[in-house]
Amino acid sequence: MTEYKPSPVRWVREQVELYESSGGTQGTELLDTGMPVIIVTHRGNQTGAIRKTPLMRVKDGDSYVLVASQGGAPNNPVWVYNLRANADVEIRDKTEVTPMRAREVQDAEERQRLWALATAAFPPYEDYRAKTSRTIPVFVAEPT
Ligand code: F42
């Protein structure tokens, strides 16, 4: 299936719509914070449908760090299971769209380094970590 299924969450869905329909020239920041956002296009692990998830932009060289914080909610966001099942993603960073592969970070040292990058880019990640008892999954999306 190649159908696009928008997020059921209104503000998320609207951000994706504006970001994509403007070709990456509008809607590229988190609400009024001025902090940059990327769009991760991936596939649903059950439906196979195309999903588009905005995340904070955390760059590591040519790669992007994807942090499954979901505001410190008790459960992982569903996109975590989608990326575990199918690692092929497309990252839109403003006007640039790049095919990438997402790898879940398992190594403790690598995780520590990437977590430092993530919290430098978006300090609230640290509050989200304190709020939840789960280990927040971290992925790195690397150019294919
Ligand atoms: N979320 C983060 O976790 N980290 C961030 O850095 C982040 C930044 C951010 C910036 C802007 C913005 O607008 C949103 C931001 N979010 C951030 C929120 C993020 O975009 C997601 O909305 C959030 O992480 C929740 O992800 P989710 O995948 O759980 O989304 C839910 C609401 C959703 O889409 N559910 C669908 C539904 O219909 O209920 C299911 C989607 C799905 O993938 N279904 C699968 C399928 O096969 O299609 C199967 C379902 C299954 O159970 O496996």
Short mmCIF file of N, CA and C and ligand atoms in Angstrom, two decimals:
data_model
loop_
_atom_site.label_atom_id
_atom_site.label_comp_id
_atom_site.label_asym_id
_atom_site.label_seq_id
_atom_site.Cartn_x
_atom_site.Cartn_y
_atom_site.Cartn_z
N MET A 1 0.83 -1.20 0.00
CA MET A 1 0.00 0.00 0.00
C MET A 1 0.87 1.26 0.00
N THR A 2 0.47 2.27 -0.77
CA THR A 2 1.27 3.49 -0.83
C THR A 2 0.45 4.70 -0.39
N GLU A 3 -0.70 4.45 0.19
CA GLU A 3 -1.57 5.54 0.60
C GLU A 3 -0.96 6.31 1.78
N TYR A 4 -1.10 7.63 1.74
CA TYR A 4 -0.63 8.45 2.87
C TYR A 4 -1.73 8.54 3.92
N LYS A 5 -1.38 8.17 5.16
CA LYS A 5 -2.34 8.28 6.26
C LYS A 5 -1.86 9.37 7.21
N PRO A 6 -2.57 10.51 7.24
CA PRO A 6 -2.15 11.61 8.11
C PRO A 6 -2.29 11.26 9.58
N SER A 7 -1.54 11.98 10.42
CA SER A 7 -1.62 11.76 11.86
C SER A 7 -3.02 12.10 12.36
N PRO A 8 -3.54 11.30 13.32
CA PRO A 8 -4.84 11.62 13.91
C PRO A 8 -4.78 12.85 14.83
N VAL A 9 -3.58 13.31 15.14
CA VAL A 9 -3.43 14.47 16.04
C VAL A 9 -3.41 15.75 15.19
N ARG A 10 -4.37 16.63 15.47
CA ARG A 10 -4.60 17.77 14.59
C ARG A 10 -3.38 18.68 14.39
N TRP A 11 -2.73 19.11 15.48
CA TRP A 11 -1.63 20.08 15.31
C TRP A 11 -0.44 19.45 14.57
N VAL A 12 -0.28 18.15 14.76
CA VAL A 12 0.80 17.43 14.07
C VAL A 12 0.47 17.33 12.58
N ARG A 13 -0.79 16.93 12.32
CA ARG A 13 -1.23 16.79 10.93
C ARG A 13 -1.11 18.12 10.18
N GLU A 14 -1.49 19.20 10.87
CA GLU A 14 -1.46 20.51 10.22
C GLU A 14 -0.03 20.98 9.97
N GLN A 15 0.86 20.64 10.89
CA GLN A 15 2.27 21.01 10.68
C GLN A 15 2.80 20.30 9.44
N VAL A 16 2.50 19.02 9.31
CA VAL A 16 2.98 18.24 8.15
C VAL A 16 2.40 18.84 6.86
N GLU A 17 1.12 19.17 6.90
CA GLU A 17 0.46 19.70 5.69
C GLU A 17 1.13 20.99 5.23
N LEU A 18 1.38 21.91 6.18
CA LEU A 18 1.98 23.19 5.83
C LEU A 18 3.43 23.01 5.36
N TYR A 19 4.16 22.18 6.08
CA TYR A 19 5.59 21.94 5.77
C TYR A 19 5.71 21.38 4.34
N GLU A 20 4.87 20.36 4.06
CA GLU A 20 4.99 19.68 2.75
C GLU A 20 4.40 20.52 1.63
N SER A 21 3.25 21.13 1.86
CA SER A 21 2.60 21.87 0.76
C SER A 21 3.38 23.11 0.38
N SER A 22 4.20 23.63 1.32
CA SER A 22 5.01 24.82 1.00
C SER A 22 6.38 24.42 0.45
N GLY A 23 6.60 23.12 0.28
CA GLY A 23 7.90 22.65 -0.21
C GLY A 23 9.01 22.90 0.79
N GLY A 24 8.64 22.96 2.08
CA GLY A 24 9.65 23.11 3.13
C GLY A 24 10.07 24.55 3.39
N THR A 25 9.18 25.49 3.03
CA THR A 25 9.50 26.90 3.28
C THR A 25 8.64 27.49 4.40
N GLN A 26 7.62 26.75 4.84
CA GLN A 26 6.77 27.21 5.95
C GLN A 26 6.50 26.05 6.90
N GLY A 27 6.16 26.38 8.14
CA GLY A 27 5.80 25.34 9.11
C GLY A 27 6.99 24.49 9.52
N THR A 28 8.19 25.05 9.42
CA THR A 28 9.40 24.26 9.66
C THR A 28 9.92 24.38 11.10
N GLU A 29 9.13 25.08 11.95
CA GLU A 29 9.56 25.25 13.34
C GLU A 29 8.49 24.73 14.29
N LEU A 30 8.90 24.39 15.51
CA LEU A 30 7.95 23.91 16.51
C LEU A 30 7.16 25.09 17.05
N LEU A 31 5.87 25.08 16.80
CA LEU A 31 4.97 26.14 17.26
C LEU A 31 5.67 27.50 17.21
N ASP A 32 5.75 28.18 18.36
CA ASP A 32 6.36 29.52 18.33
C ASP A 32 7.77 29.53 18.90
N THR A 33 8.37 28.35 19.03
CA THR A 33 9.69 28.30 19.69
C THR A 33 10.83 28.71 18.76
N GLY A 34 10.58 28.66 17.46
CA GLY A 34 11.66 28.95 16.51
C GLY A 34 12.64 27.80 16.36
N MET A 35 12.30 26.65 16.99
CA MET A 35 13.23 25.52 16.91
C MET A 35 12.90 24.65 15.70
N PRO A 36 13.92 24.29 14.90
CA PRO A 36 13.66 23.63 13.63
C PRO A 36 13.20 22.18 13.76
N VAL A 37 12.36 21.82 12.80
CA VAL A 37 11.71 20.51 12.77
C VAL A 37 12.01 19.86 11.43
N ILE A 38 12.12 18.53 11.42
CA ILE A 38 12.22 17.77 10.16
C ILE A 38 10.96 16.92 10.02
N ILE A 39 10.72 16.42 8.82
CA ILE A 39 9.61 15.47 8.61
C ILE A 39 10.22 14.12 8.23
N VAL A 40 9.84 13.09 8.98
CA VAL A 40 10.30 11.73 8.69
C VAL A 40 9.16 10.98 8.02
N THR A 41 9.39 10.57 6.78
CA THR A 41 8.39 9.77 6.06
C THR A 41 8.79 8.31 6.17
N HIS A 42 7.84 7.49 6.61
CA HIS A 42 8.13 6.07 6.83
C HIS A 42 6.86 5.27 6.58
N ARG A 43 6.92 3.96 6.88
CA ARG A 43 5.75 3.11 6.59
C ARG A 43 5.19 2.47 7.84
N GLY A 44 3.87 2.40 7.90
CA GLY A 44 3.20 1.73 9.02
C GLY A 44 3.55 0.26 9.04
N ASN A 45 3.85 -0.29 10.22
CA ASN A 45 4.29 -1.69 10.28
C ASN A 45 3.13 -2.67 10.11
N GLN A 46 1.90 -2.20 10.24
CA GLN A 46 0.77 -3.09 10.01
C GLN A 46 0.03 -2.76 8.73
N THR A 47 -0.21 -1.47 8.50
CA THR A 47 -0.98 -1.08 7.31
C THR A 47 -0.10 -0.96 6.07
N GLY A 48 1.21 -0.70 6.26
CA GLY A 48 2.08 -0.43 5.11
C GLY A 48 1.87 0.97 4.56
N ALA A 49 0.96 1.73 5.18
CA ALA A 49 0.64 3.08 4.70
C ALA A 49 1.81 4.03 4.95
N ILE A 50 1.87 5.09 4.16
CA ILE A 50 2.91 6.11 4.34
C ILE A 50 2.53 7.00 5.52
N ARG A 51 3.47 7.16 6.42
CA ARG A 51 3.28 8.00 7.61
C ARG A 51 4.30 9.13 7.59
N LYS A 52 3.88 10.28 8.06
CA LYS A 52 4.79 11.43 8.10
C LYS A 52 4.81 11.99 9.51
N THR A 53 6.00 11.95 10.12
CA THR A 53 6.13 12.34 11.53
C THR A 53 7.11 13.50 11.67
N PRO A 54 6.62 14.64 12.16
CA PRO A 54 7.57 15.73 12.45
C PRO A 54 8.36 15.42 13.71
N LEU A 55 9.64 15.69 13.68
CA LEU A 55 10.51 15.54 14.87
C LEU A 55 11.44 16.75 14.93
N MET A 56 12.04 16.97 16.10
CA MET A 56 13.00 18.07 16.20
C MET A 56 14.22 17.74 15.33
N ARG A 57 14.82 18.80 14.79
CA ARG A 57 15.98 18.60 13.91
C ARG A 57 17.25 18.53 14.76
N VAL A 58 17.82 17.32 14.82
CA VAL A 58 19.09 17.12 15.55
C VAL A 58 20.07 16.54 14.55
N LYS A 59 21.07 17.31 14.17
CA LYS A 59 21.99 16.87 13.13
C LYS A 59 23.29 16.36 13.70
N ASP A 60 23.79 15.28 13.10
CA ASP A 60 25.11 14.76 13.46
C ASP A 60 25.85 14.51 12.14
N GLY A 61 26.61 15.47 11.69
CA GLY A 61 27.23 15.38 10.36
C GLY A 61 26.14 15.32 9.31
N ASP A 62 26.18 14.26 8.45
CA ASP A 62 25.16 14.09 7.41
C ASP A 62 23.94 13.36 7.94
N SER A 63 23.98 12.91 9.19
CA SER A 63 22.90 12.09 9.76
C SER A 63 21.99 12.93 10.64
N TYR A 64 20.83 12.34 10.97
CA TYR A 64 19.88 12.99 11.86
C TYR A 64 19.60 12.06 13.04
N VAL A 65 19.48 12.65 14.22
CA VAL A 65 19.17 11.88 15.43
C VAL A 65 17.66 12.01 15.65
N LEU A 66 16.99 10.86 15.79
CA LEU A 66 15.53 10.84 15.97
C LEU A 66 15.23 10.41 17.40
N VAL A 67 14.58 11.25 18.16
CA VAL A 67 14.37 11.01 19.59
C VAL A 67 12.88 10.75 19.83
N ALA A 68 12.56 9.54 20.34
CA ALA A 68 11.16 9.13 20.50
C ALA A 68 10.62 9.55 21.87
N SER A 69 10.71 10.84 22.12
CA SER A 69 10.36 11.37 23.46
C SER A 69 8.86 11.41 23.69
N GLN A 70 8.12 11.78 22.69
CA GLN A 70 6.68 11.95 22.79
C GLN A 70 6.29 12.70 24.08
N GLY A 71 6.99 13.80 24.34
CA GLY A 71 6.68 14.65 25.48
C GLY A 71 6.81 13.96 26.84
N GLY A 72 7.57 12.87 26.90
CA GLY A 72 7.74 12.16 28.17
C GLY A 72 6.55 11.26 28.51
N ALA A 73 5.74 10.94 27.51
CA ALA A 73 4.59 10.03 27.71
C ALA A 73 5.09 8.64 28.14
N PRO A 74 4.25 7.86 28.84
CA PRO A 74 4.69 6.55 29.33
C PRO A 74 4.98 5.52 28.22
N ASN A 75 4.35 5.68 27.05
CA ASN A 75 4.54 4.70 25.97
C ASN A 75 5.36 5.26 24.82
N ASN A 76 6.03 4.36 24.13
CA ASN A 76 6.75 4.77 22.92
C ASN A 76 5.76 5.25 21.88
N PRO A 77 6.13 6.24 21.07
CA PRO A 77 5.29 6.57 19.93
C PRO A 77 5.26 5.39 18.95
N VAL A 78 4.17 5.30 18.19
CA VAL A 78 4.00 4.16 17.28
C VAL A 78 5.10 4.13 16.21
N TRP A 79 5.62 5.31 15.83
CA TRP A 79 6.63 5.32 14.75
C TRP A 79 7.88 4.52 15.12
N VAL A 80 8.13 4.34 16.40
CA VAL A 80 9.28 3.51 16.84
C VAL A 80 9.14 2.10 16.27
N TYR A 81 7.93 1.53 16.38
CA TYR A 81 7.69 0.15 15.90
C TYR A 81 7.74 0.12 14.38
N ASN A 82 7.32 1.22 13.76
CA ASN A 82 7.39 1.27 12.30
C ASN A 82 8.86 1.27 11.83
N LEU A 83 9.70 2.05 12.49
CA LEU A 83 11.12 2.11 12.08
C LEU A 83 11.85 0.81 12.40
N ARG A 84 11.44 0.16 13.51
CA ARG A 84 12.06 -1.13 13.82
C ARG A 84 11.71 -2.16 12.75
N ALA A 85 10.51 -2.07 12.19
CA ALA A 85 10.06 -3.05 11.19
C ALA A 85 10.57 -2.71 9.79
N ASN A 86 10.71 -1.43 9.51
CA ASN A 86 11.15 -1.00 8.18
C ASN A 86 11.99 0.27 8.33
N ALA A 87 13.28 0.10 8.14
CA ALA A 87 14.24 1.17 8.45
C ALA A 87 14.36 2.21 7.34
N ASP A 88 13.73 1.96 6.19
CA ASP A 88 13.86 2.92 5.08
C ASP A 88 12.98 4.13 5.34
N VAL A 89 13.60 5.29 5.41
CA VAL A 89 12.86 6.52 5.66
C VAL A 89 13.30 7.58 4.66
N GLU A 90 12.53 8.65 4.64
CA GLU A 90 12.92 9.82 3.87
C GLU A 90 12.89 10.98 4.86
N ILE A 91 13.94 11.78 4.86
CA ILE A 91 13.99 12.91 5.78
C ILE A 91 13.82 14.20 4.98
N ARG A 92 12.84 14.99 5.34
CA ARG A 92 12.73 16.33 4.76
C ARG A 92 13.26 17.33 5.78
N ASP A 93 14.29 18.08 5.40
CA ASP A 93 14.84 19.15 6.23
C ASP A 93 14.67 20.43 5.40
N LYS A 94 13.62 21.16 5.71
CA LYS A 94 13.23 22.32 4.90
C LYS A 94 13.03 21.88 3.44
N THR A 95 13.84 22.41 2.50
CA THR A 95 13.58 22.11 1.09
C THR A 95 14.29 20.84 0.61
N GLU A 96 15.10 20.26 1.49
CA GLU A 96 15.92 19.11 1.08
C GLU A 96 15.28 17.79 1.51
N VAL A 97 15.12 16.86 0.58
CA VAL A 97 14.54 15.55 0.90
C VAL A 97 15.56 14.48 0.58
N THR A 98 15.90 13.63 1.57
CA THR A 98 16.98 12.66 1.39
C THR A 98 16.54 11.28 1.86
N PRO A 99 16.72 10.24 1.02
CA PRO A 99 16.44 8.88 1.48
C PRO A 99 17.50 8.44 2.50
N MET A 100 17.05 7.84 3.57
CA MET A 100 17.99 7.44 4.63
C MET A 100 17.56 6.10 5.23
N ARG A 101 18.46 5.51 6.03
CA ARG A 101 18.13 4.30 6.79
C ARG A 101 18.23 4.62 8.26
N ALA A 102 17.22 4.21 9.01
CA ALA A 102 17.19 4.51 10.45
C ALA A 102 17.68 3.30 11.24
N ARG A 103 18.62 3.56 12.12
CA ARG A 103 19.22 2.49 12.95
C ARG A 103 18.98 2.86 14.40
N GLU A 104 18.43 1.92 15.17
CA GLU A 104 18.20 2.21 16.59
C GLU A 104 19.54 2.13 17.33
N VAL A 105 19.80 3.12 18.15
CA VAL A 105 21.09 3.17 18.85
C VAL A 105 21.04 2.26 20.08
N GLN A 106 21.97 1.30 20.13
CA GLN A 106 22.01 0.32 21.24
C GLN A 106 23.23 0.55 22.13
N ASP A 107 24.31 1.02 21.52
CA ASP A 107 25.57 1.17 22.24
C ASP A 107 25.48 2.35 23.23
N ALA A 108 25.85 2.09 24.49
CA ALA A 108 25.67 3.10 25.55
C ALA A 108 26.48 4.37 25.29
N GLU A 109 27.71 4.19 24.80
CA GLU A 109 28.55 5.38 24.55
C GLU A 109 28.00 6.23 23.42
N GLU A 110 27.57 5.52 22.36
CA GLU A 110 27.01 6.25 21.22
C GLU A 110 25.74 6.98 21.65
N ARG A 111 24.94 6.29 22.44
CA ARG A 111 23.70 6.90 22.91
C ARG A 111 23.99 8.17 23.73
N GLN A 112 24.99 8.10 24.58
CA GLN A 112 25.34 9.25 25.42
C GLN A 112 25.76 10.45 24.56
N ARG A 113 26.57 10.15 23.55
CA ARG A 113 27.04 11.23 22.66
C ARG A 113 25.86 11.86 21.91
N LEU A 114 24.97 11.01 21.39
CA LEU A 114 23.85 11.52 20.60
C LEU A 114 22.82 12.22 21.49
N TRP A 115 22.66 11.72 22.72
CA TRP A 115 21.73 12.36 23.65
C TRP A 115 22.21 13.78 23.96
N ALA A 116 23.51 13.95 24.10
CA ALA A 116 24.07 15.29 24.37
C ALA A 116 23.78 16.23 23.19
N LEU A 117 23.91 15.70 21.97
CA LEU A 117 23.59 16.51 20.79
C LEU A 117 22.11 16.89 20.78
N ALA A 118 21.28 15.90 21.14
CA ALA A 118 19.82 16.11 21.10
C ALA A 118 19.39 17.17 22.12
N THR A 119 19.92 17.10 23.32
CA THR A 119 19.51 18.06 24.35
C THR A 119 20.11 19.44 24.09
N ALA A 120 21.25 19.48 23.40
CA ALA A 120 21.80 20.79 23.01
C ALA A 120 20.89 21.45 21.98
N ALA A 121 20.35 20.62 21.06
CA ALA A 121 19.46 21.17 20.02
C ALA A 121 18.09 21.50 20.59
N PHE A 122 17.63 20.69 21.55
CA PHE A 122 16.26 20.84 22.08
C PHE A 122 16.26 20.48 23.57
N PRO A 123 16.59 21.45 24.44
CA PRO A 123 16.75 21.17 25.87
C PRO A 123 15.56 20.45 26.54
N PRO A 124 14.30 20.66 26.12
CA PRO A 124 13.20 19.96 26.79
C PRO A 124 13.29 18.43 26.75
N TYR A 125 14.09 17.86 25.86
CA TYR A 125 14.25 16.39 25.85
C TYR A 125 14.67 15.90 27.23
N GLU A 126 15.48 16.70 27.93
CA GLU A 126 15.95 16.29 29.26
C GLU A 126 14.77 16.23 30.24
N ASP A 127 13.85 17.18 30.15
CA ASP A 127 12.64 17.16 31.01
C ASP A 127 11.79 15.94 30.68
N TYR A 128 11.69 15.62 29.40
CA TYR A 128 10.87 14.47 28.99
C TYR A 128 11.48 13.18 29.53
N ARG A 129 12.81 13.11 29.54
CA ARG A 129 13.47 11.91 30.05
C ARG A 129 13.18 11.76 31.55
N ALA A 130 13.20 12.88 32.27
CA ALA A 130 12.96 12.84 33.72
C ALA A 130 11.52 12.45 34.03
N LYS A 131 10.62 12.73 33.08
CA LYS A 131 9.19 12.54 33.31
C LYS A 131 8.74 11.09 33.11
N THR A 132 9.51 10.31 32.37
CA THR A 132 9.06 8.96 32.01
C THR A 132 10.00 7.88 32.56
N SER A 133 9.43 6.71 32.87
CA SER A 133 10.28 5.62 33.37
C SER A 133 10.82 4.77 32.22
N ARG A 134 10.28 4.96 31.00
CA ARG A 134 10.82 4.17 29.89
C ARG A 134 12.15 4.75 29.43
N THR A 135 12.97 3.91 28.81
CA THR A 135 14.18 4.41 28.14
C THR A 135 13.74 4.94 26.79
N ILE A 136 13.94 6.22 26.57
CA ILE A 136 13.48 6.83 25.32
C ILE A 136 14.31 6.31 24.14
N PRO A 137 13.66 5.63 23.18
CA PRO A 137 14.44 5.13 22.04
C PRO A 137 15.06 6.28 21.23
N VAL A 138 16.28 6.04 20.78
CA VAL A 138 16.98 7.01 19.94
C VAL A 138 17.41 6.28 18.66
N PHE A 139 17.12 6.88 17.53
CA PHE A 139 17.55 6.32 16.23
C PHE A 139 18.50 7.31 15.58
N VAL A 140 19.33 6.78 14.70
CA VAL A 140 20.11 7.67 13.86
C VAL A 140 19.77 7.34 12.40
N ALA A 141 19.36 8.38 11.66
CA ALA A 141 19.03 8.19 10.24
C ALA A 141 20.25 8.60 9.43
N GLU A 142 20.75 7.61 8.65
CA GLU A 142 22.00 7.83 7.91
C GLU A 142 21.73 7.77 6.41
N PRO A 143 22.43 8.59 5.63
CA PRO A 143 22.23 8.58 4.17
C PRO A 143 22.48 7.19 3.60
N THR A 144 21.68 6.78 2.61
CA THR A 144 21.83 5.44 2.02
C THR A 144 22.85 5.51 0.88
N1 F42 B 1 7.60 13.48 18.88
C1 F42 B 1 8.68 12.90 19.38
O1 F42 B 1 8.60 11.77 19.88
N2 F42 B 1 9.92 13.53 19.33
C2 F42 B 1 10.07 14.77 18.79
O2 F42 B 1 11.20 15.27 18.71
C3 F42 B 1 8.89 15.42 18.28
C4 F42 B 1 8.94 16.71 17.71
C5 F42 B 1 7.80 17.25 17.12
C6 F42 B 1 7.86 18.50 16.47
C7 F42 B 1 6.75 19.01 15.83
C8 F42 B 1 5.56 18.28 15.81
O3 F42 B 1 4.51 18.76 15.14
C9 F42 B 1 5.48 17.05 16.46
C10 F42 B 1 6.58 16.53 17.13
N3 F42 B 1 6.54 15.29 17.76
C11 F42 B 1 7.66 14.73 18.32
C12 F42 B 1 5.29 14.48 17.76
C13 F42 B 1 5.42 13.40 16.68
O4 F42 B 1 5.27 14.00 15.40
C14 F42 B 1 4.37 12.27 16.84
O5 F42 B 1 3.10 12.80 16.67
C15 F42 B 1 4.46 11.60 18.18
O6 F42 B 1 5.78 11.16 18.41
C16 F42 B 1 3.51 10.41 18.26
O7 F42 B 1 3.84 9.49 17.24
P1 F42 B 1 2.89 8.26 16.89
O8 F42 B 1 3.53 7.49 15.79
O9 F42 B 1 2.55 7.51 18.15
O10 F42 B 1 1.59 9.02 16.35
C17 F42 B 1 0.30 8.59 16.64
C18 F42 B 1 -0.52 9.79 17.12
C19 F42 B 1 -0.30 8.10 15.35
O11 F42 B 1 -0.01 8.60 14.27
N4 F42 B 1 -1.07 7.06 15.45
C20 F42 B 1 -1.70 6.47 14.30
C21 F42 B 1 -3.15 6.20 14.57
O12 F42 B 1 -3.87 6.14 13.56
O13 F42 B 1 -3.52 6.08 15.75
C22 F42 B 1 -1.05 5.14 14.00
C23 F42 B 1 0.09 5.38 13.14
C24 F42 B 1 0.77 4.09 12.69
O14 F42 B 1 1.95 4.15 12.38
N5 F42 B 1 0.10 2.90 12.62
C25 F42 B 1 0.75 1.67 12.21
C26 F42 B 1 0.50 1.34 10.75
O15 F42 B 1 0.79 0.16 10.36
O16 F42 B 1 0.09 2.22 9.99
C27 F42 B 1 0.28 0.47 13.02
C28 F42 B 1 -0.03 0.76 14.42
C29 F42 B 1 0.64 -0.15 15.42
O17 F42 B 1 0.00 -0.31 16.49
O18 F42 B 1 1.72 -0.66 15.20
#
